[in-house]
Amino acid sequence: MDYLFFVIGLGLLLLGANYLVESSVAIAQRARISNFIIGLTVVGMGTSAPELFISVSSAITGHGDVAIGNVIGSNICNILLILGVTATIFPFAIRREVSRRDIPLGIFAAALLFGLCNDSFIPGISENTLSRIDAALLLLLFIGYMGWIIVSKGKNPQQAIADADEQTRSVFTGRHPALLWTVAVVSLAALVGGGQLFLDATQNIARAWGVSEAVISITIVALGTSLPELITAVIAACKHNPELALGNVIGSNVFNILMILGIAGIVSPITITAVSIVDFLVMIGASLATFAIVKTLKKDFFDRAEGIIFLLAYIAYNIYLFLR
């Protein structure tokens, strides 16, 4: 039954997130909010909704390893698996703004999280925690990041408008407000209920397999909550528009660390026990590898061989986790 509940919970999470974004976009458009702002807020945050609900629920119920592991695992999955699959299907060029702004910020966010979560390096402290002060710092940086994006997008208004129009197409545009609000409320309920069902099933499966919640959250939970990004990336690659994948992945990684753990840590301080230094280092290493690829050999280009290397690294890391 736990496996059935796992699948049902994951399905509710993904469907709830999708329809919450769709209905929220339509509601915001009726309120005459610009597509640019909708794309930055509703769409950007909505795609991270599954990770947000899992991490916040885990933090509240005292499962800190799931909260942190989900974010670390999602970020590793985003880079090694999603970019690996995308580049293997269709090698792609990389926008200059992504290589100059988003990738370095992703590295900084990963390194900062490592520093904030490993308090045991400080003499006299034995417990690793993400405190409310740490979380508030992450959230403030996220606000600054959003401001930075707004300013940088303003320097290229035509591209910003084109991106916003692409992001904010909704199946509910023009529908009656009562329908929009009903869909939004039901979607939110699906997110909350599905997240709890998914989390409970995950913990039971971890116990049945005899592995830690950290391992399950870094592997299965992270892969499950990253499915929207994976599906989007594969579709984009098949349509010969794979460069969208990199921007979405890097942006999602920054959102995961700064916004999700910022909110989760403020709601409830997170204690970390089974997520190891190796897991943090793999996340940082994956970000550094992406930076190295875009700056060396074929500059600002991700080719098929590099995609295959990323996929092999993802498989090797998962094997290591279960052996650990």
Coordinates of C-alpha atoms in Angstrom, one line a residue:
M1 CA 0.0 0.0 0.0
D2 CA 2.9 2.4 0.7
Y3 CA 4.0 2.2 -2.9
L4 CA 0.4 2.9 -4.1
F5 CA 0.2 5.9 -1.7
F6 CA 3.6 7.0 -2.9
V7 CA 2.4 7.1 -6.6
I8 CA -1.0 8.7 -5.7
G9 CA 0.7 11.3 -3.5
L10 CA 3.2 12.1 -6.2
G11 CA 0.4 12.4 -8.8
L12 CA -1.5 14.8 -6.6
L13 CA 1.6 16.9 -6.0
L14 CA 2.4 17.2 -9.7
L15 CA -1.2 17.8 -10.8
G16 CA -1.9 20.2 -8.0
A17 CA 1.2 22.2 -8.8
N18 CA 0.4 22.3 -12.5
Y19 CA -3.2 23.4 -12.1
L20 CA -2.4 25.8 -9.3
V21 CA 0.1 27.6 -11.7
E22 CA -2.4 27.5 -14.6
S23 CA -5.3 29.0 -12.5
S24 CA -3.1 31.5 -10.7
V25 CA -1.7 32.8 -14.0
A26 CA -5.3 33.3 -15.3
I27 CA -6.3 35.0 -12.0
A28 CA -3.3 37.3 -12.2
Q29 CA -4.0 38.2 -15.8
R30 CA -7.6 39.1 -14.9
A31 CA -6.2 41.4 -12.2
R32 CA -4.1 43.1 -15.1
I33 CA -0.8 42.1 -13.6
S34 CA 1.9 42.1 -16.3
N35 CA 3.0 38.8 -17.9
F36 CA 6.6 39.7 -16.9
I37 CA 5.8 39.8 -13.2
I38 CA 3.5 36.7 -13.5
G39 CA 6.3 34.8 -15.1
L40 CA 8.8 35.7 -12.4
T41 CA 6.5 35.0 -9.5
V42 CA 3.6 32.7 -10.2
V43 CA 5.2 30.5 -12.8
G44 CA 8.7 30.5 -11.3
M45 CA 7.6 29.7 -7.8
G46 CA 4.8 27.4 -8.9
T47 CA 7.2 25.0 -10.7
S48 CA 9.0 24.6 -7.3
A49 CA 5.7 23.9 -5.4
P50 CA 6.2 20.1 -5.0
E51 CA 9.6 20.6 -3.4
L52 CA 8.3 23.5 -1.3
F53 CA 5.4 21.5 0.2
I54 CA 7.6 18.4 0.9
S55 CA 10.3 20.5 2.5
V56 CA 8.0 22.6 4.6
S57 CA 5.9 19.6 5.7
S58 CA 9.1 17.7 6.6
A59 CA 10.5 20.7 8.6
I60 CA 7.3 21.0 10.6
T61 CA 7.1 17.3 11.4
G62 CA 10.8 17.1 12.5
H63 CA 12.1 15.2 9.4
G64 CA 15.0 17.6 8.7
D65 CA 16.9 15.1 6.5
V66 CA 13.9 14.9 4.1
A67 CA 13.6 18.7 3.9
I68 CA 17.3 19.2 3.1
G69 CA 17.8 16.0 1.2
N70 CA 14.9 16.8 -1.1
V71 CA 16.5 20.1 -2.1
I72 CA 20.0 18.7 -2.5
G73 CA 18.7 15.7 -4.4
S74 CA 16.5 17.9 -6.7
N75 CA 19.4 20.1 -7.5
I76 CA 21.7 17.2 -8.3
C77 CA 18.9 15.6 -10.4
N78 CA 18.3 18.9 -12.2
I79 CA 21.9 19.2 -13.3
L80 CA 23.3 15.7 -13.8
L81 CA 20.1 13.9 -14.9
I82 CA 18.0 16.6 -16.6
L83 CA 20.8 18.5 -18.3
G84 CA 22.5 15.1 -19.1
V85 CA 19.3 13.8 -20.8
T86 CA 18.7 17.1 -22.6
A87 CA 22.3 17.4 -24.0
T88 CA 22.3 13.7 -25.0
I89 CA 19.1 14.2 -27.0
F90 CA 20.0 17.5 -28.6
P91 CA 23.3 19.4 -27.8
F92 CA 22.6 23.1 -27.2
A93 CA 24.1 26.6 -26.9
I94 CA 23.9 28.5 -23.7
R95 CA 22.6 32.1 -23.3
R96 CA 25.3 34.5 -22.1
E97 CA 23.1 35.8 -19.2
V98 CA 22.8 32.2 -17.9
S99 CA 26.6 31.6 -18.0
R100 CA 27.4 35.0 -16.5
R101 CA 24.7 35.4 -13.9
D102 CA 22.7 32.3 -13.1
I103 CA 25.3 29.6 -13.0
P104 CA 27.7 31.5 -10.7
L105 CA 24.8 32.3 -8.4
G106 CA 23.8 28.6 -8.3
I107 CA 27.4 27.8 -7.2
F108 CA 27.3 30.5 -4.6
A109 CA 23.9 29.3 -3.2
A110 CA 25.1 25.7 -3.0
A111 CA 28.3 26.7 -1.2
L112 CA 26.4 29.0 1.2
L113 CA 24.0 26.2 2.1
F114 CA 26.9 23.9 2.8
G115 CA 28.3 26.5 5.2
L116 CA 25.0 27.2 6.9
C117 CA 24.1 23.5 7.4
N118 CA 27.5 22.2 8.7
D119 CA 27.7 23.8 12.1
S120 CA 29.7 20.9 13.5
F121 CA 32.8 22.3 11.9
I122 CA 32.6 25.1 14.5
P123 CA 34.4 24.0 17.8
G124 CA 31.9 23.2 20.6
I125 CA 28.9 22.6 18.2
S126 CA 28.0 18.9 17.6
E127 CA 24.6 19.4 15.9
N128 CA 24.0 20.5 12.3
T129 CA 21.0 22.8 11.9
L130 CA 19.5 25.3 9.5
S131 CA 18.3 27.9 12.0
R132 CA 15.7 30.6 11.5
I133 CA 18.5 33.2 11.2
D134 CA 20.1 31.1 8.5
A135 CA 16.8 30.7 6.7
A136 CA 16.0 34.4 6.9
L137 CA 19.4 35.1 5.2
L138 CA 18.5 32.7 2.4
L139 CA 15.1 34.4 2.0
L140 CA 16.6 37.8 1.9
L141 CA 19.1 36.7 -0.8
F142 CA 16.1 35.3 -2.8
I143 CA 14.4 38.7 -2.7
G144 CA 17.6 40.3 -3.8
Y145 CA 17.9 37.7 -6.6
M146 CA 14.4 38.5 -7.9
G147 CA 15.2 42.2 -7.9
W148 CA 18.4 41.5 -9.8
I149 CA 16.5 39.5 -12.4
I150 CA 13.9 42.3 -12.8
V151 CA 16.7 44.9 -13.4
S152 CA 18.6 42.7 -15.8
K153 CA 15.5 41.8 -17.8
G154 CA 14.7 45.5 -18.1
K155 CA 17.9 45.9 -20.1
N156 CA 16.5 43.7 -22.8
P157 CA 12.8 44.4 -22.8
Q158 CA 11.9 42.7 -26.1
Q159 CA 13.4 39.4 -25.0
A160 CA 11.8 39.8 -21.6
I161 CA 8.3 40.3 -23.2
A162 CA 8.8 37.3 -25.5
D163 CA 9.9 35.1 -22.6
A164 CA 7.0 36.3 -20.4
D165 CA 4.4 35.7 -23.1
E166 CA 5.7 32.2 -23.6
Q167 CA 5.6 31.4 -19.9
T168 CA 2.2 32.8 -19.1
R169 CA 0.0 30.9 -21.6
S170 CA -2.7 29.3 -19.6
V171 CA -5.6 27.0 -20.5
F172 CA -7.8 28.9 -18.1
T173 CA -7.3 32.4 -19.7
G174 CA -10.6 34.1 -20.1
R175 CA -12.6 31.7 -17.9
H176 CA -15.1 32.8 -15.2
P177 CA -13.4 33.9 -11.9
A178 CA -15.5 31.4 -9.9
L179 CA -14.0 28.5 -11.9
L180 CA -10.5 29.9 -11.6
W181 CA -10.7 30.3 -7.8
T182 CA -12.3 26.8 -7.5
V183 CA -9.5 25.2 -9.5
A184 CA -6.9 27.1 -7.4
V185 CA -8.4 26.0 -4.1
V186 CA -8.8 22.4 -5.2
S187 CA -5.2 22.4 -6.6
L188 CA -3.9 23.8 -3.3
A189 CA -5.7 21.0 -1.4
A190 CA -4.2 18.4 -3.7
L191 CA -0.8 19.8 -3.1
V192 CA -1.2 19.7 0.7
G193 CA -2.9 16.3 0.8
G194 CA -0.7 14.7 -1.9
G195 CA 2.4 16.1 -0.2
Q196 CA 1.5 14.5 3.2
L197 CA 0.6 11.2 1.5
F198 CA 3.8 11.2 -0.4
L199 CA 5.9 12.0 2.7
D200 CA 4.3 9.3 4.9
A201 CA 4.8 6.7 2.2
T202 CA 8.4 7.8 1.7
Q203 CA 9.2 7.3 5.3
N204 CA 7.6 3.9 5.4
I205 CA 9.4 2.8 2.3
A206 CA 12.7 4.0 3.8
R207 CA 12.1 1.9 6.9
A208 CA 11.1 -1.1 4.8
W209 CA 14.3 -0.9 2.6
G210 CA 16.5 -0.4 5.7
V211 CA 17.9 2.9 4.4
S212 CA 17.9 6.4 5.9
E213 CA 15.2 9.0 5.0
A214 CA 18.1 11.1 3.7
V215 CA 18.9 8.5 1.0
I216 CA 15.3 8.1 0.0
S217 CA 14.7 11.9 -0.1
I218 CA 17.9 12.5 -2.2
T219 CA 17.0 9.8 -4.7
I220 CA 13.4 8.8 -5.1
V221 CA 11.7 11.9 -3.5
A222 CA 14.0 14.3 -5.4
L223 CA 13.4 12.5 -8.7
G224 CA 9.7 12.5 -8.2
T225 CA 9.5 16.2 -7.4
S226 CA 11.8 17.0 -10.3
L227 CA 9.6 15.2 -12.9
P228 CA 8.0 18.5 -14.2
E229 CA 11.4 19.9 -15.0
L230 CA 12.5 16.6 -16.5
I231 CA 9.4 16.3 -18.8
T232 CA 9.7 20.0 -19.8
A233 CA 13.4 19.6 -20.7
V234 CA 12.8 16.4 -22.7
I235 CA 10.0 18.0 -24.7
A236 CA 12.1 21.2 -25.3
A237 CA 15.0 19.1 -26.5
C238 CA 12.7 17.0 -28.8
K239 CA 11.4 20.3 -30.2
H240 CA 14.9 21.5 -30.9
N241 CA 14.6 24.2 -28.2
P242 CA 16.8 22.7 -25.5
E243 CA 18.5 25.9 -24.3
L244 CA 15.3 26.5 -22.3
A245 CA 16.2 23.5 -20.1
L246 CA 19.4 25.1 -18.7
G247 CA 17.7 28.3 -17.7
N248 CA 14.9 26.4 -16.1
V249 CA 17.2 24.1 -14.2
I250 CA 19.6 26.7 -12.9
G251 CA 16.7 29.0 -11.9
S252 CA 15.0 26.1 -10.2
N253 CA 18.2 25.2 -8.2
V254 CA 18.5 28.8 -6.9
F255 CA 14.7 28.8 -6.0
N256 CA 15.1 25.5 -4.2
I257 CA 17.9 26.7 -1.9
L258 CA 17.0 30.3 -1.3
M259 CA 13.2 30.3 -1.4
I260 CA 12.2 26.7 -0.3
L261 CA 14.8 26.3 2.5
G262 CA 14.3 29.9 3.4
I263 CA 10.6 29.4 4.0
A264 CA 10.9 25.9 5.5
G265 CA 13.7 27.0 7.9
I266 CA 11.7 30.0 9.1
V267 CA 8.6 27.9 9.6
S268 CA 10.6 25.4 11.7
P269 CA 14.4 25.2 12.3
I270 CA 15.8 22.1 10.5
T271 CA 18.0 19.6 12.2
I272 CA 20.3 17.5 9.9
T273 CA 21.6 14.1 10.9
A274 CA 22.0 11.7 7.9
V275 CA 22.6 14.1 5.0
S276 CA 26.4 13.9 4.7
I277 CA 29.1 16.3 3.6
V278 CA 29.5 14.2 0.4
D279 CA 25.9 15.0 -0.6
F280 CA 26.6 18.7 -0.3
L281 CA 29.9 18.4 -2.2
V282 CA 28.2 16.5 -5.0
M283 CA 25.7 19.3 -5.4
I284 CA 28.4 21.9 -5.4
G285 CA 30.6 19.8 -7.7
A286 CA 27.7 19.4 -10.2
S287 CA 27.3 23.2 -10.3
L288 CA 31.0 23.7 -10.8
A289 CA 31.0 21.1 -13.6
T290 CA 28.3 23.0 -15.4
F291 CA 30.3 26.3 -15.1
A292 CA 33.4 24.5 -16.3
I293 CA 31.6 23.1 -19.4
V294 CA 30.3 26.5 -20.4
K295 CA 33.6 28.2 -20.0
T296 CA 36.0 25.6 -21.6
L297 CA 36.3 23.5 -24.8
K298 CA 33.2 24.5 -26.8
K299 CA 32.5 27.8 -25.0
D300 CA 28.8 28.4 -24.1
F301 CA 27.9 25.0 -25.6
F302 CA 26.7 21.7 -24.0
D303 CA 27.5 18.8 -26.3
R304 CA 26.4 15.1 -26.3
A305 CA 29.5 13.7 -24.8
E306 CA 29.2 16.0 -21.8
G307 CA 25.6 15.1 -21.4
I308 CA 26.5 11.4 -21.3
I309 CA 29.2 12.1 -18.7
F310 CA 26.6 13.9 -16.5
L311 CA 24.2 10.9 -16.8
L312 CA 26.9 8.4 -15.8
A313 CA 27.8 10.6 -12.8
Y314 CA 24.2 10.7 -11.7
I315 CA 23.9 6.9 -11.9
A316 CA 27.2 6.4 -10.1
Y317 CA 26.2 8.8 -7.3
N318 CA 22.9 6.9 -6.8
I319 CA 24.7 3.6 -6.6
Y320 CA 27.0 5.1 -4.0
L321 CA 24.1 6.3 -1.9
F322 CA 22.4 2.9 -1.7
L323 CA 25.8 1.2 -0.9
R324 CA 26.4 3.8 1.8

